[in-house]
Short mmCIF file of C-alpha atoms in Angstrom, two decimals:
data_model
loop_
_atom_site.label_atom_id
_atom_site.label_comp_id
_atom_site.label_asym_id
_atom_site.label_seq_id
_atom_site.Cartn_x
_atom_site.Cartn_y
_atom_site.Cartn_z
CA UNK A 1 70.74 83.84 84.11
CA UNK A 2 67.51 85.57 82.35
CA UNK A 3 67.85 87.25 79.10
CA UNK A 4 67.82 91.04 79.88
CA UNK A 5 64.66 93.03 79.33
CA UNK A 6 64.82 96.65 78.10
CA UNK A 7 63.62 99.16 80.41
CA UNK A 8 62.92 102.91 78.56
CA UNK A 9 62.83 106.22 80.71
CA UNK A 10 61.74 109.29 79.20
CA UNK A 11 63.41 112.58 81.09
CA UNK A 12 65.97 110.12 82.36
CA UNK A 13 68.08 113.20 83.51
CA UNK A 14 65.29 115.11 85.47
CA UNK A 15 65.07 114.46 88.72
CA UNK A 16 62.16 111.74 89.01
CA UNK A 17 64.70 109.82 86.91
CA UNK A 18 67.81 110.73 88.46
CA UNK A 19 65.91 109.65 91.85
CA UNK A 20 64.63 105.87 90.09
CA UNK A 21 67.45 104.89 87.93
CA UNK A 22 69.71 103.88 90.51
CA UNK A 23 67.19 101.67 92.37
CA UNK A 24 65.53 99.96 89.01
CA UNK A 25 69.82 99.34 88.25
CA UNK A 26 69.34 97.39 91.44
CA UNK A 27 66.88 95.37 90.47
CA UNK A 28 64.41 96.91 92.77
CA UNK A 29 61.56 97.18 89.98
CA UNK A 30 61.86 93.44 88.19
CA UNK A 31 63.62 91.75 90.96
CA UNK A 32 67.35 90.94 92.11
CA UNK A 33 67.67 87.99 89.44
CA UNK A 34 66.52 90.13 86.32
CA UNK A 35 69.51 91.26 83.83
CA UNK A 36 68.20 94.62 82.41
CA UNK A 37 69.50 97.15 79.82
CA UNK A 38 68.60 101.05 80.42
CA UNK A 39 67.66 102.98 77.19
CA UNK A 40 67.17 106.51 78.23
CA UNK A 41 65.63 109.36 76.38
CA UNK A 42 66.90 112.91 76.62
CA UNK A 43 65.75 116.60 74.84
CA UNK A 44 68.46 117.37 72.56
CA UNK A 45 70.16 120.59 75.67
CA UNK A 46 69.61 117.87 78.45
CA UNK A 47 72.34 115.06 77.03
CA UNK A 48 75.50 116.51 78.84
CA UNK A 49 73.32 115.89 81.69
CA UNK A 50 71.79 112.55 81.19
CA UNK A 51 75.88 111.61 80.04
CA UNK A 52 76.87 112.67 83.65
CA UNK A 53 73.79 109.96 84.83
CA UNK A 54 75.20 107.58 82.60
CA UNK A 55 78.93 107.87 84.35
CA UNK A 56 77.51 107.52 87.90
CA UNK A 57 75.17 104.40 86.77
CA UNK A 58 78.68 103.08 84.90
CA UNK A 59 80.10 103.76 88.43
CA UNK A 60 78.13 102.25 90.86
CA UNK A 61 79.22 98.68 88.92
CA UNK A 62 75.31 96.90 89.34
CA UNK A 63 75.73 93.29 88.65
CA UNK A 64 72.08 93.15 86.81
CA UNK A 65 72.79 96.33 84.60
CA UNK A 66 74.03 94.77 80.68
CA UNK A 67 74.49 98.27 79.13
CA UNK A 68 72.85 102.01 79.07
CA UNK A 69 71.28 103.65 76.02
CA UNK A 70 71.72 107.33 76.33
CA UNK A 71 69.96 108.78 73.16
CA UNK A 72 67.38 111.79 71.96
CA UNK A 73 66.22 109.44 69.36
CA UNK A 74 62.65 108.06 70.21
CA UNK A 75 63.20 105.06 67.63
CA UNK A 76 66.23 104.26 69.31
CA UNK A 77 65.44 104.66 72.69
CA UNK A 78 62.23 102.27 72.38
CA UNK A 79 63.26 99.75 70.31
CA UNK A 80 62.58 96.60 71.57
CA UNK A 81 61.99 98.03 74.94
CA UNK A 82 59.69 95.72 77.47
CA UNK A 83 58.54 98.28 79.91
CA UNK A 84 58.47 102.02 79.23
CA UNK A 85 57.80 104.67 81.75
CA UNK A 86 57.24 107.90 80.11
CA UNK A 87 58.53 110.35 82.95
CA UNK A 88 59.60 113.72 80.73
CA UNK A 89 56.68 116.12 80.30
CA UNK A 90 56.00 119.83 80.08
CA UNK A 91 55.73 121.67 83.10
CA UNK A 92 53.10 124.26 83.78
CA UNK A 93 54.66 127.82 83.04
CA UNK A 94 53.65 130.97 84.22
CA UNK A 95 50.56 132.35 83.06
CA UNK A 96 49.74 128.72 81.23
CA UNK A 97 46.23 127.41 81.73
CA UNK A 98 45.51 123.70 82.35
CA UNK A 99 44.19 123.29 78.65
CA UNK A 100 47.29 125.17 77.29
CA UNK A 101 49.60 122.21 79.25
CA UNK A 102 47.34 119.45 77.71
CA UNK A 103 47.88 120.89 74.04
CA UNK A 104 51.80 121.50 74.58
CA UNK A 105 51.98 117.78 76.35
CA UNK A 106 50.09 116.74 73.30
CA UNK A 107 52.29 116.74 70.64
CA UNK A 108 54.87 115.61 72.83
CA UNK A 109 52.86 111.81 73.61
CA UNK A 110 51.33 111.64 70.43
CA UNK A 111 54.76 111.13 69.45
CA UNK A 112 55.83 109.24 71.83
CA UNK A 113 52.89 106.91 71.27
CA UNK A 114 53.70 106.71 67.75
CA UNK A 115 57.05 105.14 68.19
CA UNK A 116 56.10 102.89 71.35
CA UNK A 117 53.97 101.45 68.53
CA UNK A 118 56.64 101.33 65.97
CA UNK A 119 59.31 100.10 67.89
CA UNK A 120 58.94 98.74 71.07
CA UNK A 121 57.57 94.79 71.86
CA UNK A 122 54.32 94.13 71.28
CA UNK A 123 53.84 93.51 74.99
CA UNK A 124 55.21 96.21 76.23
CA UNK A 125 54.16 97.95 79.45
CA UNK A 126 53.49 101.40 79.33
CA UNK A 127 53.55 103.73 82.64
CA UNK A 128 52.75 107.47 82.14
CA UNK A 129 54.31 109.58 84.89
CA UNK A 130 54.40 112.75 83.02
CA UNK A 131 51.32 115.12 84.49
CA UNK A 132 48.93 115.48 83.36
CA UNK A 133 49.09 111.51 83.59
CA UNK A 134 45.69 110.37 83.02
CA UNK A 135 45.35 112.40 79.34
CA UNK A 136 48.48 112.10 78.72
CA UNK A 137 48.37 108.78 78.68
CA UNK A 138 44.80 108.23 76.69
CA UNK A 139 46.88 110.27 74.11
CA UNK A 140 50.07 107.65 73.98
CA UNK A 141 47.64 104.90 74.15
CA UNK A 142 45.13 106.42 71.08
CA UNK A 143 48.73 106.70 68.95
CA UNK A 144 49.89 103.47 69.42
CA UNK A 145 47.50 101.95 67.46
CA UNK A 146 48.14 98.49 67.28
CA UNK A 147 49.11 98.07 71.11
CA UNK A 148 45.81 96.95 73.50
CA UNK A 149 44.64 100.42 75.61
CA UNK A 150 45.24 97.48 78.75
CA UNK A 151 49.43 98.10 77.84
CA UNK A 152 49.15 101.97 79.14
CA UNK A 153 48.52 102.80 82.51
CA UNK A 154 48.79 106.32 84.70
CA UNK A 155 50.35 106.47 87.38
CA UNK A 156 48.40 107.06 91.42
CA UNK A 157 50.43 104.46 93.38
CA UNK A 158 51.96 107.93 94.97
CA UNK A 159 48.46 109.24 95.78
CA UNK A 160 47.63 105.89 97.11
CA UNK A 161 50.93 105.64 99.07
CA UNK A 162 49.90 109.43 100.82
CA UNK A 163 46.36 108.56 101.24
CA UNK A 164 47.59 105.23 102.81
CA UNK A 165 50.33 106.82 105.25
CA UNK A 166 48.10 109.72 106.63
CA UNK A 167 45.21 107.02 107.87
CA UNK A 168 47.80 105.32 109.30
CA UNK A 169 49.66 108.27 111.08
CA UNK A 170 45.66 109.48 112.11
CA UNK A 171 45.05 105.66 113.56
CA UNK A 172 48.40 105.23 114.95
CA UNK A 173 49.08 101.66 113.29
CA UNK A 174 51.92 101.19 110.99
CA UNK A 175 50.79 101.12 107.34
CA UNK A 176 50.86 97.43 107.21
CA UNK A 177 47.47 97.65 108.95
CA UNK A 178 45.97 99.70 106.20
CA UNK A 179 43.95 97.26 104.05
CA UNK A 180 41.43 98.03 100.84
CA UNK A 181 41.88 101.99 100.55
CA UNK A 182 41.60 103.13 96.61
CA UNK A 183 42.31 106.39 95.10
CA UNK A 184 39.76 107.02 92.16
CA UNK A 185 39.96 109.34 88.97
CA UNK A 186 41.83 111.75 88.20
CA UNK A 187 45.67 112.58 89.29
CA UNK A 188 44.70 116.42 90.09
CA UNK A 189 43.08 118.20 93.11
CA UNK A 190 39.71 116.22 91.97
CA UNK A 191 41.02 112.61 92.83
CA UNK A 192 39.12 110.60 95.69
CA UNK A 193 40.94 108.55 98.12
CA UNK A 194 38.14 106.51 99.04
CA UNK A 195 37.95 104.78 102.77
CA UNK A 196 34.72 103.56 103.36
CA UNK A 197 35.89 100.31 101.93
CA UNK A 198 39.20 100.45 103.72
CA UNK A 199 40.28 98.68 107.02
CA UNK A 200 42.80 99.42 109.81
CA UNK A 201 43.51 95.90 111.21
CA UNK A 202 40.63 94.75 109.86
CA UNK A 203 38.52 96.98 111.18
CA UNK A 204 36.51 99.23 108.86
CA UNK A 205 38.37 102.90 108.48
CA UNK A 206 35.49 105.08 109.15
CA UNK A 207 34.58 103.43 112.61
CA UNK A 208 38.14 104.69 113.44
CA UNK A 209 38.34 108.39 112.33
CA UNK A 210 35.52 110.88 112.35
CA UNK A 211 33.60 111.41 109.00
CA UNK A 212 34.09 115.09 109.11
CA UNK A 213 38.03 114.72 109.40
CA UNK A 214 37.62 112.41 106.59
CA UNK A 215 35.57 115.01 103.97
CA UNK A 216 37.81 118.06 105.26
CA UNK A 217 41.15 116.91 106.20
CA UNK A 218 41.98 113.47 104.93
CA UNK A 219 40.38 114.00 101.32
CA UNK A 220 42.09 117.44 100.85
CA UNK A 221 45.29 116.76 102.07
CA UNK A 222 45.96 113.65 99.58
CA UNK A 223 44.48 116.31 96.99
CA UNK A 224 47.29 118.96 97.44
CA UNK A 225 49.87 117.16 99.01
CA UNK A 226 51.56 117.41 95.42
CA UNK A 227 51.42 121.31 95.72
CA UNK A 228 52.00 121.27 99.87
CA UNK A 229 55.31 119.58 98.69
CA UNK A 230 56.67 122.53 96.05
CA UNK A 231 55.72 125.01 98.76
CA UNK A 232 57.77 123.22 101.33
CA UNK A 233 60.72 122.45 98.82
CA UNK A 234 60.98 124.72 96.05
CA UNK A 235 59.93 121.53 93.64
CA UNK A 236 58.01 118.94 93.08
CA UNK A 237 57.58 115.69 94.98
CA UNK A 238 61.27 113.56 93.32
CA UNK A 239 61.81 110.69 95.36
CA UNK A 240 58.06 109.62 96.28
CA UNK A 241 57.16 109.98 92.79
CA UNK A 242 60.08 107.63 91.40
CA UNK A 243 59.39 104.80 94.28
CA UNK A 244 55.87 104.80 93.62
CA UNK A 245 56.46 104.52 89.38
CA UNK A 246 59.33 101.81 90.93
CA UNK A 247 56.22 100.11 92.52
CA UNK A 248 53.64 100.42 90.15
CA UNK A 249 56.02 98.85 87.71
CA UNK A 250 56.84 96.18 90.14
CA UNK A 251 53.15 95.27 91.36
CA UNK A 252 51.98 95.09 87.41
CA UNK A 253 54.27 93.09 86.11
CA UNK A 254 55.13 90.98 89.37
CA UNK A 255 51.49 90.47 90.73
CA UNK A 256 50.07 91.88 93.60
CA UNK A 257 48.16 90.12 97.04
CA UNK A 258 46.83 93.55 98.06
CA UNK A 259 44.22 96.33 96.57
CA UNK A 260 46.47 99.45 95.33
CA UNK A 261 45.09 102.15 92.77
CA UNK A 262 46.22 102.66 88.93
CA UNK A 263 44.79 104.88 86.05
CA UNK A 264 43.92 101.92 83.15
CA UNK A 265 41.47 102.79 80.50
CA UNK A 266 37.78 102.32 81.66
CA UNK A 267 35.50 100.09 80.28
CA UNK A 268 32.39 101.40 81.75
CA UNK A 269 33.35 99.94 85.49
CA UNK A 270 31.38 101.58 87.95
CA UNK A 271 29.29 103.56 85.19
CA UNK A 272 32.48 105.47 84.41
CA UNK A 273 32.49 106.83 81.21
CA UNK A 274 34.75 104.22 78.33
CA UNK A 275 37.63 105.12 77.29
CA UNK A 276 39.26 107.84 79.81
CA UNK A 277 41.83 107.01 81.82
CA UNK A 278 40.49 107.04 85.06
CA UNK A 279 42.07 105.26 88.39
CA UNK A 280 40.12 102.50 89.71
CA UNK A 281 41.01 99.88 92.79
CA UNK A 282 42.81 97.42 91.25
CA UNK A 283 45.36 94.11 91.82
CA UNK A 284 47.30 92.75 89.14
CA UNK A 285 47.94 89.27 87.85
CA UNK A 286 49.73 87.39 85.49
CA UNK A 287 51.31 90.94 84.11
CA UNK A 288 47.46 92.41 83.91
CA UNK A 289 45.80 94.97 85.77
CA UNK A 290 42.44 93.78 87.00
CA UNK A 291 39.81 96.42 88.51
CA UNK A 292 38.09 95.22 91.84
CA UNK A 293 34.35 94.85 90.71
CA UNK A 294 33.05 94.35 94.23
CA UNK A 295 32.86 97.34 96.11
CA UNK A 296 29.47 99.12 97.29
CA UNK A 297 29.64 103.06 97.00
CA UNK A 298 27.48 105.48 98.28
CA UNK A 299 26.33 108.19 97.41
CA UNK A 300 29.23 110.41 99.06
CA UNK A 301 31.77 108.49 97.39
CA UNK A 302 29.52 108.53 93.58
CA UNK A 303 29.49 112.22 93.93
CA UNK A 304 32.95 112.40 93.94
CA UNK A 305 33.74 109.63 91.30
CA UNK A 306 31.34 111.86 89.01
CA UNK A 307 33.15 115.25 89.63
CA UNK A 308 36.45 113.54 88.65
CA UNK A 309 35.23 111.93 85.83
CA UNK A 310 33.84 115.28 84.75
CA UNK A 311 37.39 116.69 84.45
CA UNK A 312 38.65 113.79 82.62
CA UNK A 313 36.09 114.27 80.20
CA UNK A 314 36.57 117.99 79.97
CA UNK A 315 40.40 116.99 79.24
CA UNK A 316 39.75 114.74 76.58
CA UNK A 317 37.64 116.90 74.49
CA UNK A 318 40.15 119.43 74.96
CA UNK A 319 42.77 117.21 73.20
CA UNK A 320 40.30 115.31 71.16
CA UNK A 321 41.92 116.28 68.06
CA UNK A 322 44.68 114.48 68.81
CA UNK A 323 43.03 111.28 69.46
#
């Protein structure tokens, strides 16, 4: 049997982690044959809670789960962990602008960034769930200053996952047949699924669907789905957003055969600007994330790269103090 590696979840009582907990005990994110132990960090009001998460985990008796952590200690809940997914953030309140979320999410991943440094491995994956992910991860990474930027990553596996099941409703294949699509940028209303280098059974996406359903429907849709789903429910998107972290997890540190979209620091890829998190195509490979270099954009899809990028860049001078 493997050695077990340490898993961290930040907000492990909220419902993102309620909804992923269960299925990571299960050995749905490293694999049926991978021992793991659960350290799980909690706001000081929320441990009753995250004690009642620890009972049912306790409960449900998973062969691959060694032991749970329950703690409000960051040193505690990181040490030695392998893969961290940093899920607890601030939510917008009322009247809060966007730059007012950045600063209050701020201080809370500077510090977390701080002690993934301090005490987690020096290989450990970081995922940032959290919204708003792509900053909010440049700040973790910035603070954990002698981890590579290539250990952080934002998470738009759920974008990608929309983007991927609405062609495939609009074609009528089964999402199997969707090949190549990327979602690009920012994980806000600016992000661009991309299709013109997708395929539907191998057959390019925009012979399939007509451009102007593309530019107003499909691009807007995967845009707002995020707020479509509070409207509908009452909260935000739980279950989706737990299988895709589940995934992204999976993909980076299992490999990939398949394009699928993450938010890794750039390094000038596709003239986007270094040093923002920004989500690019990608595939993964010996526990790395690699950017697909190949593709041919025009000037439709540049446009949109560059308004994206622009609110990146408008988010990290807003925080840039804290960097």
């Amino acid at each position: 049997m493997k050695e077990p590696l340490r898993i961290t979840v930040t907000g492990a009582a909220g419902q993102i982690g309620y909804a992923m907990l269960f299925r990571i005990a299960a050995g749905e994110m490293l694999g049926i044959d991978q021992p793991i132990i659960l350290q799980l960090l909690e706001i000081p009001p929320a441990m009753n809670a995250l004690d009642g998460v620890v009972m049912e985990l306790q409960d449900c008796a998973f062969p691959l789960l060694r032991r749970v952590v329950p703690t409000s200690q960051p040193e505690e809940a990181f040490s030695g962990a392998d893969f961290v997914l940093l899920v607890g953030a601030r939510p917008r309140g009322p009247g809060m602008e966007r730059k007012d979320l950045l600063e209050a999410n701020g201080a809370i991943f500077t510090g977390q960034g701080k002690a993934i440094n301090d005490y987690a491995s020096k290989s450990v994956k970081v995922l940032v769930v959290g919204n708003p992910a792509n900053t909010n991860c440049l700040i973790a990474a910035h603070n954990a200053r002698d981890l590579p930027p290539e250990q952080f990553s934002s998470m738009t596996i759920l974008d990608h996952n929309r983007a991927t099941a609405l062609l495939a409703e609009r074609t009528s294949v089964h999402i199997d047949a969707v090949e190549n699509l990327a979602v690009w940028g920012n994980h806000s209303a600016t992000m661009f699924p991309e299709l013109l280098s997708a395929t539907v059974g191998g057959t390019p996406a925009l012979e399939l669907v007509d451009f102007e359903w593309y530019r107003d429907q499909f691009i807007p849709t995967v845009q707002q789905r995020g707020a479509e789903i509070i409207r509908a429910r009452g909260s935000s998107s739980a279950a989706s957003a737990a299988n895709a972290a589940i995934e992204h997890m999976r993909l980076w540190s299992l490999g990939t055969n398949t394009v699928t979209s993450m938010g890794t620091v750039s390094r000038g890829d596709y003239d986007i600007a270094e040093g923002i998190v920004y989500s690019f195509p990608v595939s993964c490979s010996g526990g790395k994330i690699e950017i697909d270099k190949t593709r041919t954009l025009d000037d439709f899809c540049v446009d949109r790269l560059r308004l994206t990028e622009k609110e990146l860049l408008e988010e990290r001078d807003a925080i840039k103090h804290l960097l």
